[in-house]
PDB file of C-alpha atoms (C1' of nucleotides) in Angstrom:
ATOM      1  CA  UNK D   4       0.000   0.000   0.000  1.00 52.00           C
ATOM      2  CA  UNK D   5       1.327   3.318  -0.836  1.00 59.00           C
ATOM      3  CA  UNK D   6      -1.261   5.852  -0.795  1.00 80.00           C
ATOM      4  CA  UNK D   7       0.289   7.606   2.413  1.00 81.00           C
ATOM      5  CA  UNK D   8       3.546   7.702   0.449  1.00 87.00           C
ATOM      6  CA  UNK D   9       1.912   9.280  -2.961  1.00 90.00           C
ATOM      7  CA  UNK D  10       0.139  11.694  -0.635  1.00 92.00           C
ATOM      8  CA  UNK D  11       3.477  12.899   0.811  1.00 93.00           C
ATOM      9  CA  UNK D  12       5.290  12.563  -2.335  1.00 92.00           C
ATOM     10  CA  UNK D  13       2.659  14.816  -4.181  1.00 91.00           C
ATOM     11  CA  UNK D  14       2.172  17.446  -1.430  1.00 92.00           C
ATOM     12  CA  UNK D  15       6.029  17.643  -1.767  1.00 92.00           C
ATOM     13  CA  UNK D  16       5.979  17.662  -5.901  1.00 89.00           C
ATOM     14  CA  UNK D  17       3.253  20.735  -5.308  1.00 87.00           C
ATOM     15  CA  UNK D  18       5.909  22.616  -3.552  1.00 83.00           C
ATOM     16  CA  UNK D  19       8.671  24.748  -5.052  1.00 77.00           C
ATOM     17  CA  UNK D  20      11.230  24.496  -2.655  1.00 81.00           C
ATOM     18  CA  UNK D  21      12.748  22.926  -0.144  1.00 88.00           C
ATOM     19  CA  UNK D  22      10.113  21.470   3.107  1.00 92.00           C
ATOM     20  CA  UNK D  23      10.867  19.913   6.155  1.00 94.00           C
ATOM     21  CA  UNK D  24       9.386  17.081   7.350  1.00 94.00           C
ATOM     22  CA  UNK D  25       6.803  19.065  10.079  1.00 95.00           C
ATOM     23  CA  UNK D  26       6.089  21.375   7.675  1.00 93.00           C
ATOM     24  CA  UNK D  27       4.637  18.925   4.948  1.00 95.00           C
ATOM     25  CA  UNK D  28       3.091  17.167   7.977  1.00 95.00           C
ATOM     26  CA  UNK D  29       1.120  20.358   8.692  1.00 94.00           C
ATOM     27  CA  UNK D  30       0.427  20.596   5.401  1.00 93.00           C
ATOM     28  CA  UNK D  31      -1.102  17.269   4.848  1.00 94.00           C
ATOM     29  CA  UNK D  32      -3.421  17.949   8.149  1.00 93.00           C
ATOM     30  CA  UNK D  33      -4.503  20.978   6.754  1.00 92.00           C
ATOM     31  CA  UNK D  34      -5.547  19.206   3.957  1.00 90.00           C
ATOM     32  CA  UNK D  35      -7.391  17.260   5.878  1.00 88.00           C
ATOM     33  CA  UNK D  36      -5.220  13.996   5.942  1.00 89.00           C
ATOM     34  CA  UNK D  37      -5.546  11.870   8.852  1.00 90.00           C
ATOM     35  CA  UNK D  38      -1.693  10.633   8.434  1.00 93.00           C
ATOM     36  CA  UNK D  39       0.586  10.900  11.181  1.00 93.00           C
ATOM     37  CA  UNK D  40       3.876  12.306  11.679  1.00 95.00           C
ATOM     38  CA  UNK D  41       5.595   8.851  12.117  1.00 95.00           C
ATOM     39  CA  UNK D  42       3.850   7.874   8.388  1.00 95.00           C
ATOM     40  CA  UNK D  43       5.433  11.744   7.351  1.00 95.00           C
ATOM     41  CA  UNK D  44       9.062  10.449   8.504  1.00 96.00           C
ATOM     42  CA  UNK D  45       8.584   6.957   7.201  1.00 95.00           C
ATOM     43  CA  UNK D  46       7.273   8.256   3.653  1.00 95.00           C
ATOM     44  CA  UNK D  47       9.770  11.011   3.597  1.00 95.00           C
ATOM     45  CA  UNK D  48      12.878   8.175   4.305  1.00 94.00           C
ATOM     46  CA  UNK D  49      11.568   5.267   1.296  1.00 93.00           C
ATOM     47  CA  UNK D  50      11.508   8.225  -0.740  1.00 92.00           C
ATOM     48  CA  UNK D  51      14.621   9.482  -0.307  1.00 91.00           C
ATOM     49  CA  UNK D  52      16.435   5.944   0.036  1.00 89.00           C
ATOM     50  CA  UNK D  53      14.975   5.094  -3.732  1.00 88.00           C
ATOM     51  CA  UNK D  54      16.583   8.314  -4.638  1.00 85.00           C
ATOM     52  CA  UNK D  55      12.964  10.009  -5.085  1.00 88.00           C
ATOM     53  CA  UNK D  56      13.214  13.034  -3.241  1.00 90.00           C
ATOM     54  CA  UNK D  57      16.532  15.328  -1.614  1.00 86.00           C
ATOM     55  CA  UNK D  58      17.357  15.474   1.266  1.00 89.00           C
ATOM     56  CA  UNK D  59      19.687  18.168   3.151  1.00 88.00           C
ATOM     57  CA  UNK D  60      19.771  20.166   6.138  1.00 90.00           C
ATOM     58  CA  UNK D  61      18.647  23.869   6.622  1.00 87.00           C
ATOM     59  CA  UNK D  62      21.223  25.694   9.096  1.00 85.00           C
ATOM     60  CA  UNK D  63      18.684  24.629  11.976  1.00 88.00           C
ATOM     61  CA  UNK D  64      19.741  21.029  11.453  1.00 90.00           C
ATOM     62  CA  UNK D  65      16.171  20.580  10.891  1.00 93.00           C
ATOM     63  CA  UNK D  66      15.879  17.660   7.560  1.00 94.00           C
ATOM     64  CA  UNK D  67      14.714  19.384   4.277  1.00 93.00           C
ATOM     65  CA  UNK D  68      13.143  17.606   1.344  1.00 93.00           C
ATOM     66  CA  UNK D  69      12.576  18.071  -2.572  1.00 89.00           C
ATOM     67  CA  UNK D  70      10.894  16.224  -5.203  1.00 87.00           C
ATOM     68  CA  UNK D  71      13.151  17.258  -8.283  1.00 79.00           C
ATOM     69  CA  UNK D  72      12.430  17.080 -11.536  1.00 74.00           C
ATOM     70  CA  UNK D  73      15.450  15.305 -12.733  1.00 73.00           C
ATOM     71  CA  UNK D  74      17.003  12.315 -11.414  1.00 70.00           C
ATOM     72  CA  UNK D  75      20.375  13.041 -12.762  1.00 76.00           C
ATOM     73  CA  UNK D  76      23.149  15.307 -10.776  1.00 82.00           C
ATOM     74  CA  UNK D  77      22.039  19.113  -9.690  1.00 85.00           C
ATOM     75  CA  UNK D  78      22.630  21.717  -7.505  1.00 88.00           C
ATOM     76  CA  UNK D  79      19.720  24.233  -6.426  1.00 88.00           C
ATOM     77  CA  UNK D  80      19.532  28.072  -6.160  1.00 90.00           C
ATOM     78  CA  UNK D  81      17.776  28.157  -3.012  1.00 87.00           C
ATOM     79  CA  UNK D  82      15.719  31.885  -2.832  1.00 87.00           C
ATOM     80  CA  UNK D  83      16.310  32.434   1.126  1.00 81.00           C
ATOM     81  CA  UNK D  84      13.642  34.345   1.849  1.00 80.00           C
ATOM     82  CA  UNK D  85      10.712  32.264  -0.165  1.00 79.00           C
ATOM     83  CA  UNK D  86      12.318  29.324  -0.497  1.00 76.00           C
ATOM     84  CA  UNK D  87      11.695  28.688  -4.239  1.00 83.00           C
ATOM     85  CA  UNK D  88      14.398  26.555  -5.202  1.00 85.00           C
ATOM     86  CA  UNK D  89      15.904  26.500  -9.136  1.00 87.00           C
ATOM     87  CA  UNK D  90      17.654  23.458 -10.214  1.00 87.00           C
ATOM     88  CA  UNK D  91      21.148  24.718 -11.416  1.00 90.00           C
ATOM     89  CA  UNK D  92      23.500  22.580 -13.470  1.00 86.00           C
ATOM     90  CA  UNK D  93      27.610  23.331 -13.294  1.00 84.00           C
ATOM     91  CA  UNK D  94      29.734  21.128 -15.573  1.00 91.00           C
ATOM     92  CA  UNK D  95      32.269  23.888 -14.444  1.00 91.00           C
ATOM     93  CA  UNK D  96      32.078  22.844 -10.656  1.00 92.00           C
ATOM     94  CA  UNK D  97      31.445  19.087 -11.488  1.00 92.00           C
ATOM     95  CA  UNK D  98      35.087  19.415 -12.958  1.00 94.00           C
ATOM     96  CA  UNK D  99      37.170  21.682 -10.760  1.00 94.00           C
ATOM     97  CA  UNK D 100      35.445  19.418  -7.135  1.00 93.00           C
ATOM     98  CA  UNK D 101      37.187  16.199  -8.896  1.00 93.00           C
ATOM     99  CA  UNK D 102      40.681  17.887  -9.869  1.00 94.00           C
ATOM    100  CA  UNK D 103      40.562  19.714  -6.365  1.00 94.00           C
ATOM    101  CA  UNK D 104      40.352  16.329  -4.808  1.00 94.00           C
ATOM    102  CA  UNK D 105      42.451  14.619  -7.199  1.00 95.00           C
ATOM    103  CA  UNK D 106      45.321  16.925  -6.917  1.00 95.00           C
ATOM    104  CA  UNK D 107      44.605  15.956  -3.048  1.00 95.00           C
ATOM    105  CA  UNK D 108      45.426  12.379  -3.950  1.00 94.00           C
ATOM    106  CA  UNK D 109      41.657  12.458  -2.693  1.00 95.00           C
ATOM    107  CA  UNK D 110      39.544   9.420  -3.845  1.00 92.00           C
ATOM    108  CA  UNK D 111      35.960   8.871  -4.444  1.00 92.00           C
ATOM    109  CA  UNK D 112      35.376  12.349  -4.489  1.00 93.00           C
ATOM    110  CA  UNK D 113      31.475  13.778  -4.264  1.00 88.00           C
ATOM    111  CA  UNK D 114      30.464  17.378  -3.426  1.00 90.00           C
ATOM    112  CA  UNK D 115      27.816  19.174  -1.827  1.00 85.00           C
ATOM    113  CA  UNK D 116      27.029  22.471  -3.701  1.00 89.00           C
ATOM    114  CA  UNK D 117      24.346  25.084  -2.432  1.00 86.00           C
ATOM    115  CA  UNK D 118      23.641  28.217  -3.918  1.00 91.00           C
ATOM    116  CA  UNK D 119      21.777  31.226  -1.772  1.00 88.00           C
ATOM    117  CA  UNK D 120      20.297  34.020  -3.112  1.00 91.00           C
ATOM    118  CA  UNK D 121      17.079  36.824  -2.979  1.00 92.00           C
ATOM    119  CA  UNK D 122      15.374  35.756  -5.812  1.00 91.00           C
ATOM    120  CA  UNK D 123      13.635  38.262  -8.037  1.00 93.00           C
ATOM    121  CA  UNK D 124      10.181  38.235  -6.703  1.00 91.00           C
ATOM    122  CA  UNK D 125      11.375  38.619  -3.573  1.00 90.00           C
ATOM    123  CA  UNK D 126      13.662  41.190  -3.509  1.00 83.00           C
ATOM    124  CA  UNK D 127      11.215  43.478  -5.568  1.00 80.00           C
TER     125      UNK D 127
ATOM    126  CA  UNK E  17      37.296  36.456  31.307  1.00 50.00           C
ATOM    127  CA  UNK E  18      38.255  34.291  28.284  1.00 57.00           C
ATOM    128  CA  UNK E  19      40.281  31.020  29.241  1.00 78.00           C
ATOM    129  CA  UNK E  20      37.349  28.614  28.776  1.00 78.00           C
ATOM    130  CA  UNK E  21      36.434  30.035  25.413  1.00 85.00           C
ATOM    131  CA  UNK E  22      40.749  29.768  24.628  1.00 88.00           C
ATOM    132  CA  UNK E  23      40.857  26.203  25.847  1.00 91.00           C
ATOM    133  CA  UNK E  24      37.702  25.485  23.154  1.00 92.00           C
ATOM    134  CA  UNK E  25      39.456  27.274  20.492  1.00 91.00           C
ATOM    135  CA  UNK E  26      43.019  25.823  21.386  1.00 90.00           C
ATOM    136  CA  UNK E  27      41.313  22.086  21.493  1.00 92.00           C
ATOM    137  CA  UNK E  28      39.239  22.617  18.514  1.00 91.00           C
ATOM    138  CA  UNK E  29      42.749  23.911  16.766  1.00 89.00           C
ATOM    139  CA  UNK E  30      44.621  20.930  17.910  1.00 87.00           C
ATOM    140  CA  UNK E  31      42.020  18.745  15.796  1.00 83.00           C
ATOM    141  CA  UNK E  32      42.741  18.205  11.996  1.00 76.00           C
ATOM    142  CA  UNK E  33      38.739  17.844  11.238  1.00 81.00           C
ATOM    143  CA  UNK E  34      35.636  18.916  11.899  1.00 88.00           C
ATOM    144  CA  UNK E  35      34.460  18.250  15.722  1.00 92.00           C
ATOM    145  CA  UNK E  36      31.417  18.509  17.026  1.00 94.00           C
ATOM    146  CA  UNK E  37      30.143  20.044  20.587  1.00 94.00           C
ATOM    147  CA  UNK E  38      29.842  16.847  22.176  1.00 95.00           C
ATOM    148  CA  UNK E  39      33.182  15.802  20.891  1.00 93.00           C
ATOM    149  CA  UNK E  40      34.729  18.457  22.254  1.00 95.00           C
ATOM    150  CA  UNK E  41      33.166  18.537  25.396  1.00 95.00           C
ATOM    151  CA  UNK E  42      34.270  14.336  25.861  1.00 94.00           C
ATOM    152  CA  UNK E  43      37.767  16.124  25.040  1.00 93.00           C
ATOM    153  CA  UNK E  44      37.598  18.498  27.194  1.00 94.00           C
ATOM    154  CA  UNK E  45      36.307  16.273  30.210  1.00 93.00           C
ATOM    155  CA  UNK E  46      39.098  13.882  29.483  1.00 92.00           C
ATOM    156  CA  UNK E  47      41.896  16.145  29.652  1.00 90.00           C
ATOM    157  CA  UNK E  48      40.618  16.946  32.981  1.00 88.00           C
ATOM    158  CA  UNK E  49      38.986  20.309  32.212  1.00 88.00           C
ATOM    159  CA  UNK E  50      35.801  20.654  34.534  1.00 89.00           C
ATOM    160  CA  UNK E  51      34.397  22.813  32.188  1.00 93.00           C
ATOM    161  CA  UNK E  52      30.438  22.446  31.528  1.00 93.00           C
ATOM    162  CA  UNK E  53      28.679  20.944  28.913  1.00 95.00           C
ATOM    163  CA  UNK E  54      26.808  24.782  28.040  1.00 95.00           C
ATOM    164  CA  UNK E  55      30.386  26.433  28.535  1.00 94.00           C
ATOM    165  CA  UNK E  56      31.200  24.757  25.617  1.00 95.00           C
ATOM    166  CA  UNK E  57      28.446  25.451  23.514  1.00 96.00           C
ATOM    167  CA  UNK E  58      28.697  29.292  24.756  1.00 95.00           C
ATOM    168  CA  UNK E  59      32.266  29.336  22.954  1.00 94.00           C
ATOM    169  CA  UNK E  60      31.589  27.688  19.930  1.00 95.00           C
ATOM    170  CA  UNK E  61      28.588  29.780  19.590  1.00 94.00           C
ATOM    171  CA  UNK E  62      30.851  33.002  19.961  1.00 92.00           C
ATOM    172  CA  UNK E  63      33.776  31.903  18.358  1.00 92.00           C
ATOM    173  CA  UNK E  64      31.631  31.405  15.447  1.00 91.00           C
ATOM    174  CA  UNK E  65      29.928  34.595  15.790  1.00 88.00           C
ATOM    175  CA  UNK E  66      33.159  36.247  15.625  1.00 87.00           C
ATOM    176  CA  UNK E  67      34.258  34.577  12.687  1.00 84.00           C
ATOM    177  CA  UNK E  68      36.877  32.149  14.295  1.00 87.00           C
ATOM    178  CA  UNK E  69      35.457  29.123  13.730  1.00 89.00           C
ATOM    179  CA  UNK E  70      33.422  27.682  10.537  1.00 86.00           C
ATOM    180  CA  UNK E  71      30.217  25.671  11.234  1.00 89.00           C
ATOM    181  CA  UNK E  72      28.236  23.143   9.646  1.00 88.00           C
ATOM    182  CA  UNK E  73      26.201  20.645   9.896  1.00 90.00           C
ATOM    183  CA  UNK E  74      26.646  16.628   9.216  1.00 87.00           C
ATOM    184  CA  UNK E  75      24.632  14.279   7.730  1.00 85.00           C
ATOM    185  CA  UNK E  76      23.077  13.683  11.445  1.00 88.00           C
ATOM    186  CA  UNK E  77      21.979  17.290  12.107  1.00 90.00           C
ATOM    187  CA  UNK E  78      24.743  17.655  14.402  1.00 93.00           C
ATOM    188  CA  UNK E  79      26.699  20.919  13.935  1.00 94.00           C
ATOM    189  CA  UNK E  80      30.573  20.555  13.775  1.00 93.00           C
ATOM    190  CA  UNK E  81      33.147  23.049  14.509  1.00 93.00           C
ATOM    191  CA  UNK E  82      36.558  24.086  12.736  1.00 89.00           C
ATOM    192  CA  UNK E  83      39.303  26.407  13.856  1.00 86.00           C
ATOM    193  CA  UNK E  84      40.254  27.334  10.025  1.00 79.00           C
ATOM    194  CA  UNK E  85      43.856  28.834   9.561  1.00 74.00           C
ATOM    195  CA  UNK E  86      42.766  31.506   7.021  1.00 72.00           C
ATOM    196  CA  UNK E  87      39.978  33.792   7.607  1.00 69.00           C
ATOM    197  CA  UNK E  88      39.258  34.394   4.054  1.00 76.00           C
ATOM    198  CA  UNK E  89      36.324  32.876   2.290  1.00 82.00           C
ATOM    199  CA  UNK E  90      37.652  29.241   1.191  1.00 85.00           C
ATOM    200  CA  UNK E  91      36.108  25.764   1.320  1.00 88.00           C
ATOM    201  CA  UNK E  92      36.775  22.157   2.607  1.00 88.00           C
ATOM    202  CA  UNK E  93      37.864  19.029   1.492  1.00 90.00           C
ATOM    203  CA  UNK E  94      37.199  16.576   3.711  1.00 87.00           C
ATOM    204  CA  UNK E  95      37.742  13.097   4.293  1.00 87.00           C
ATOM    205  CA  UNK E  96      34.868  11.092   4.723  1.00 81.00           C
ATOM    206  CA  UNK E  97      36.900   8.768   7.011  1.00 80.00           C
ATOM    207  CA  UNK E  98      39.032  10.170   9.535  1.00 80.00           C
ATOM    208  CA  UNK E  99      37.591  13.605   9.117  1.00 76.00           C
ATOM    209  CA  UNK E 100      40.642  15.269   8.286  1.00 83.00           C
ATOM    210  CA  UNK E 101      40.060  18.674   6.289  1.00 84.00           C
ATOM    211  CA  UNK E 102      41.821  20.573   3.850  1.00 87.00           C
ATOM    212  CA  UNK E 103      41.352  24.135   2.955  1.00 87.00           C
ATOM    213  CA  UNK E 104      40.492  24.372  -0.735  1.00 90.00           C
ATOM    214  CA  UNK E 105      40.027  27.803  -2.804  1.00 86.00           C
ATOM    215  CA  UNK E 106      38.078  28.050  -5.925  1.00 84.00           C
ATOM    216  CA  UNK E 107      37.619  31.080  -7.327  1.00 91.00           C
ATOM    217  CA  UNK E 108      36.188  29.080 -10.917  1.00 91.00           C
ATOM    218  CA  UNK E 109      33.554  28.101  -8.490  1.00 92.00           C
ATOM    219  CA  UNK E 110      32.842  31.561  -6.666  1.00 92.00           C
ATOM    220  CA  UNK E 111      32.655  33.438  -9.987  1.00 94.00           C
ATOM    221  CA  UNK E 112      30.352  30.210 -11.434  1.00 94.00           C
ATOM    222  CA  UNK E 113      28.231  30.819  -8.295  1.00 94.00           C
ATOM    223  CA  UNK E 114      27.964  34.504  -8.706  1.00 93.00           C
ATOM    224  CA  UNK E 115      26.627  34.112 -12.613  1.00 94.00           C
ATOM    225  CA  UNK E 116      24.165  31.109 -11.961  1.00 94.00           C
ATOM    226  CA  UNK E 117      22.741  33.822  -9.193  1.00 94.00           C
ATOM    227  CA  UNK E 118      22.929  36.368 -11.719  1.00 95.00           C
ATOM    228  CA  UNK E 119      21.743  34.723 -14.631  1.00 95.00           C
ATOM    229  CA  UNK E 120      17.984  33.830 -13.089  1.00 95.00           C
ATOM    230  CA  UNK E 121      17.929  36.721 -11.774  1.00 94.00           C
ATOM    231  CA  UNK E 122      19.119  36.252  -7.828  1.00 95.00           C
ATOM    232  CA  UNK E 123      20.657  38.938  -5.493  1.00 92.00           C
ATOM    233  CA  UNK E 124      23.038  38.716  -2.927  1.00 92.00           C
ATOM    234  CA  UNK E 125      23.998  35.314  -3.796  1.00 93.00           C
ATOM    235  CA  UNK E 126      26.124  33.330  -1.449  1.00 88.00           C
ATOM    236  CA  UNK E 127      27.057  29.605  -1.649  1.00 90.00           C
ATOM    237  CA  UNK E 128      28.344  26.688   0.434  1.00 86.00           C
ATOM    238  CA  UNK E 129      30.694  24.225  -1.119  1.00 89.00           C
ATOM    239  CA  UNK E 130      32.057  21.113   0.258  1.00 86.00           C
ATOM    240  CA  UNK E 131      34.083  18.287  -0.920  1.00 91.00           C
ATOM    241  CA  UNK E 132      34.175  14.869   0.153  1.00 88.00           C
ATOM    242  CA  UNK E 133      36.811  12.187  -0.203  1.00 91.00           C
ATOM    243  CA  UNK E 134      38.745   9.499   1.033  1.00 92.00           C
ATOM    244  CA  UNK E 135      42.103  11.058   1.832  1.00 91.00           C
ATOM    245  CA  UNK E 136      45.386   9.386   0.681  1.00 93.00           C
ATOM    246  CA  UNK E 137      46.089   7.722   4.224  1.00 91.00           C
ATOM    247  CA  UNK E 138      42.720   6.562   4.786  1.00 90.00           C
ATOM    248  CA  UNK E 139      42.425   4.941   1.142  1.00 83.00           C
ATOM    249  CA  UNK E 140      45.719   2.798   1.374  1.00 79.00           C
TER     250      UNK E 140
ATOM    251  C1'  DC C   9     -15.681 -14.635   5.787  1.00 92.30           C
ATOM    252  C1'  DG C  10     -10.951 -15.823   8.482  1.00 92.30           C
ATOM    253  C1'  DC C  11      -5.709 -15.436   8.715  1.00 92.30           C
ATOM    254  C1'  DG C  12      -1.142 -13.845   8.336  1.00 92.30           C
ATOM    255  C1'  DT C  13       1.265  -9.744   6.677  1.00 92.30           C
ATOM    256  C1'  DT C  14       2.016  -4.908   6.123  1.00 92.30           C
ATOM    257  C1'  DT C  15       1.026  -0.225   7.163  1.00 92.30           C
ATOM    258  C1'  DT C  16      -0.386   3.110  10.265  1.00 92.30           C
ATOM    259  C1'  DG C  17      -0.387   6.377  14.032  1.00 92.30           C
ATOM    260  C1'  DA C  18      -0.550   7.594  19.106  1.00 92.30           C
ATOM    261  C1'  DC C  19       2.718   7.900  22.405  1.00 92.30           C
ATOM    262  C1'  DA C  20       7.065   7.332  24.633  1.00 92.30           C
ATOM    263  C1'  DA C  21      12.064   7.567  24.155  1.00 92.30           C
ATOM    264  C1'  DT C  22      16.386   9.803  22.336  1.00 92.30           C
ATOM    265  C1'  DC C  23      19.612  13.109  21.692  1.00 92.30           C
ATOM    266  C1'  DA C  24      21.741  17.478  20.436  1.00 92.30           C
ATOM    267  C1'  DT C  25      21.099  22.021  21.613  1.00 92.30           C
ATOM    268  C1'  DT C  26      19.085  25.929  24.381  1.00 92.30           C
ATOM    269  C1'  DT C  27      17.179  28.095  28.557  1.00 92.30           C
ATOM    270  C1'  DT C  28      16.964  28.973  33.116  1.00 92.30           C
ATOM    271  C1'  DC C  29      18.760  30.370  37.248  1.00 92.30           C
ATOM    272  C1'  DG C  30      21.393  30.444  41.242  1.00 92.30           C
ATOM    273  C1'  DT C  31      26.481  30.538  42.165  1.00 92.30           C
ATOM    274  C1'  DT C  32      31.164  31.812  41.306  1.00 92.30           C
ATOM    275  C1'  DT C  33      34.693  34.581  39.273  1.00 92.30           C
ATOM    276  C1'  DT C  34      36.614  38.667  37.353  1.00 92.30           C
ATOM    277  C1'  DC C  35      37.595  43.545  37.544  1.00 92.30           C
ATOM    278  C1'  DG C  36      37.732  48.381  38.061  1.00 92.30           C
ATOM    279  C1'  DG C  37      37.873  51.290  41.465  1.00 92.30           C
ATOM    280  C1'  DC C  38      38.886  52.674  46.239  1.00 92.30           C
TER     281       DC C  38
ATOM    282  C1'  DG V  26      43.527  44.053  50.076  1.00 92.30           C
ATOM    283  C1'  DC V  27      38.319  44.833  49.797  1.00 92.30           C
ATOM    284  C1'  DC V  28      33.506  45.749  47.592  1.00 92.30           C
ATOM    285  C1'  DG V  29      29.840  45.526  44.466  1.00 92.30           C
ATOM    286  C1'  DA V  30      28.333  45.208  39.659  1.00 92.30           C
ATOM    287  C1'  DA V  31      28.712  42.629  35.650  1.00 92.30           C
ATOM    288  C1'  DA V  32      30.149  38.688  33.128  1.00 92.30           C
ATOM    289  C1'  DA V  33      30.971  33.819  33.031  1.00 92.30           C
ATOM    290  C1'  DC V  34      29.876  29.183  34.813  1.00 92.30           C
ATOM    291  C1'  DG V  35      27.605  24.885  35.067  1.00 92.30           C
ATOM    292  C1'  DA V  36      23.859  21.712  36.693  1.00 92.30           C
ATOM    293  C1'  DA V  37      19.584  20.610  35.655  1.00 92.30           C
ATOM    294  C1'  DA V  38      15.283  21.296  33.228  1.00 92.30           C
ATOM    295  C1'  DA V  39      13.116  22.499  28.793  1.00 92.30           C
ATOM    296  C1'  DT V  40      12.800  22.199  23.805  1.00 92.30           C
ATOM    297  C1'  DG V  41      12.136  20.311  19.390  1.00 92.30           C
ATOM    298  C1'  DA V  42      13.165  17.260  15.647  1.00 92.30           C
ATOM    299  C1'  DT V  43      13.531  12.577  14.763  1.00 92.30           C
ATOM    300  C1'  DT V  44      13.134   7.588  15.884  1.00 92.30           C
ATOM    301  C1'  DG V  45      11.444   3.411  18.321  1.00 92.30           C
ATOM    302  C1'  DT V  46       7.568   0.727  20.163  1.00 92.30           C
ATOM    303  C1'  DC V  47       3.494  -1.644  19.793  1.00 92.30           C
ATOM    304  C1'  DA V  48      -1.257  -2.471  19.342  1.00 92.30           C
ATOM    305  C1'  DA V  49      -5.010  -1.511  16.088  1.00 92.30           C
ATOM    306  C1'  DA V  50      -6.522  -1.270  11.357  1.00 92.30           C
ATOM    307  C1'  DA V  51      -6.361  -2.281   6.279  1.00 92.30           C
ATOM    308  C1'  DC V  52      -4.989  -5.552   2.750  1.00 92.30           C
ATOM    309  C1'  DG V  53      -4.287  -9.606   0.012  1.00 92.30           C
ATOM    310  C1'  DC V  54      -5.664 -14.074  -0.564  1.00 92.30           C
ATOM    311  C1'  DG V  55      -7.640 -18.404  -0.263  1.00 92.30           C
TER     312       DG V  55
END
DNA sequence: CGCGTTTTGACAATCATTTTCGTTTTCGGC
DNA sequence: GCCGAAAACGAAAATGATTGTCAAAACGCG
């Protein structure tokens, strides 16, 4: 059964940015879902172990999740003040994060890369 | 007074990696220090504030804590495992940061990089 | 319709971090 | 050296996100 798990998946798909895990819960209640926050967590994990949804963390420490549209390797320019996330591609950083960690004598090399920013809405 | 918030900063130097509170604390305790649990925390919190130390957060949601030996804007490559960091600079990656921002439209863009590897000791 | 399996959700437990609050220490005068 | 205000301490309680527990409910299937 996986209704629970569509419903969290598609309240998350219906958002632009990045949520956190009590915030999509709220969501879902005021939706009028009867889920719980233990189904939230549990939905929000199988997602995110099939590779689904991102996960990160905000500078709270508090888990944030995102439903992207491509399942192939992205960064996002994260608006902080609306949270409206645009998926960003950069060959450019792909490249220098392995010859950074090569010239390291680094192996397996993977990178984190978040971009900040007002975006234009918001800083109007 | 300042000699709680030095021994922090001088144990948190002494450390090749990223620590976290707790770590430091256990540290601290060991070397016979009978300094508090919330002392600690109090000196991370303002040696960050001040711009000594860099913070982040883990994969756990804990926050970790490095004394950094430049105090210009640079990044980290870390090893995923023994934690050792190295101080990386990319300006290819601060200038591709600025444009992405630019380019949809974003102000005051900022960005956090990190790198993740196994270092040359740990890999052999 | 029963039966074993899976999913769910209320509630308790965990754990890092923060607050609270009374105590101790530091310091600039005197 | 001594005094009081202000800053720093630290133990213990509070907080808040996340996880574990476990019994009840929904499902698949014969």
């Amino acid at each position: 059964m996986s209704t629970r798990r569509d419903a969290v998946r598609q309240t998350l798909s219906e958002s632009s940015g990045f949520r956190s895990a009590q915030d999509l819960y709220a969501d879902l209640r005021a939706d009028g879902s009867k889920i719980g926050l233990t189904t939230v967590y549990r939905a929000l994990q199988a997602l995110s172990d099939s590779g689904e949804i991102d996960v990160l963390r905000n500078d709270d420490g508090e888990a944030v999740y995102r439903a992207c549209g491509t399942e192939s390797h992205h960064h996002h320019l994260v608006c902080r003040v609306c949270g409206t996330a645009v998926e960003i591609e950069g060959p450019t950083v792909e490249s220098w994060a392995a010859e950074t960690g090569a010239k390291h004598g680094f192996t397996d090399v993977t990178h984190t890369v978040e971009v900040f920013g007002t975006c234009p809405r918001c800083s109007s």
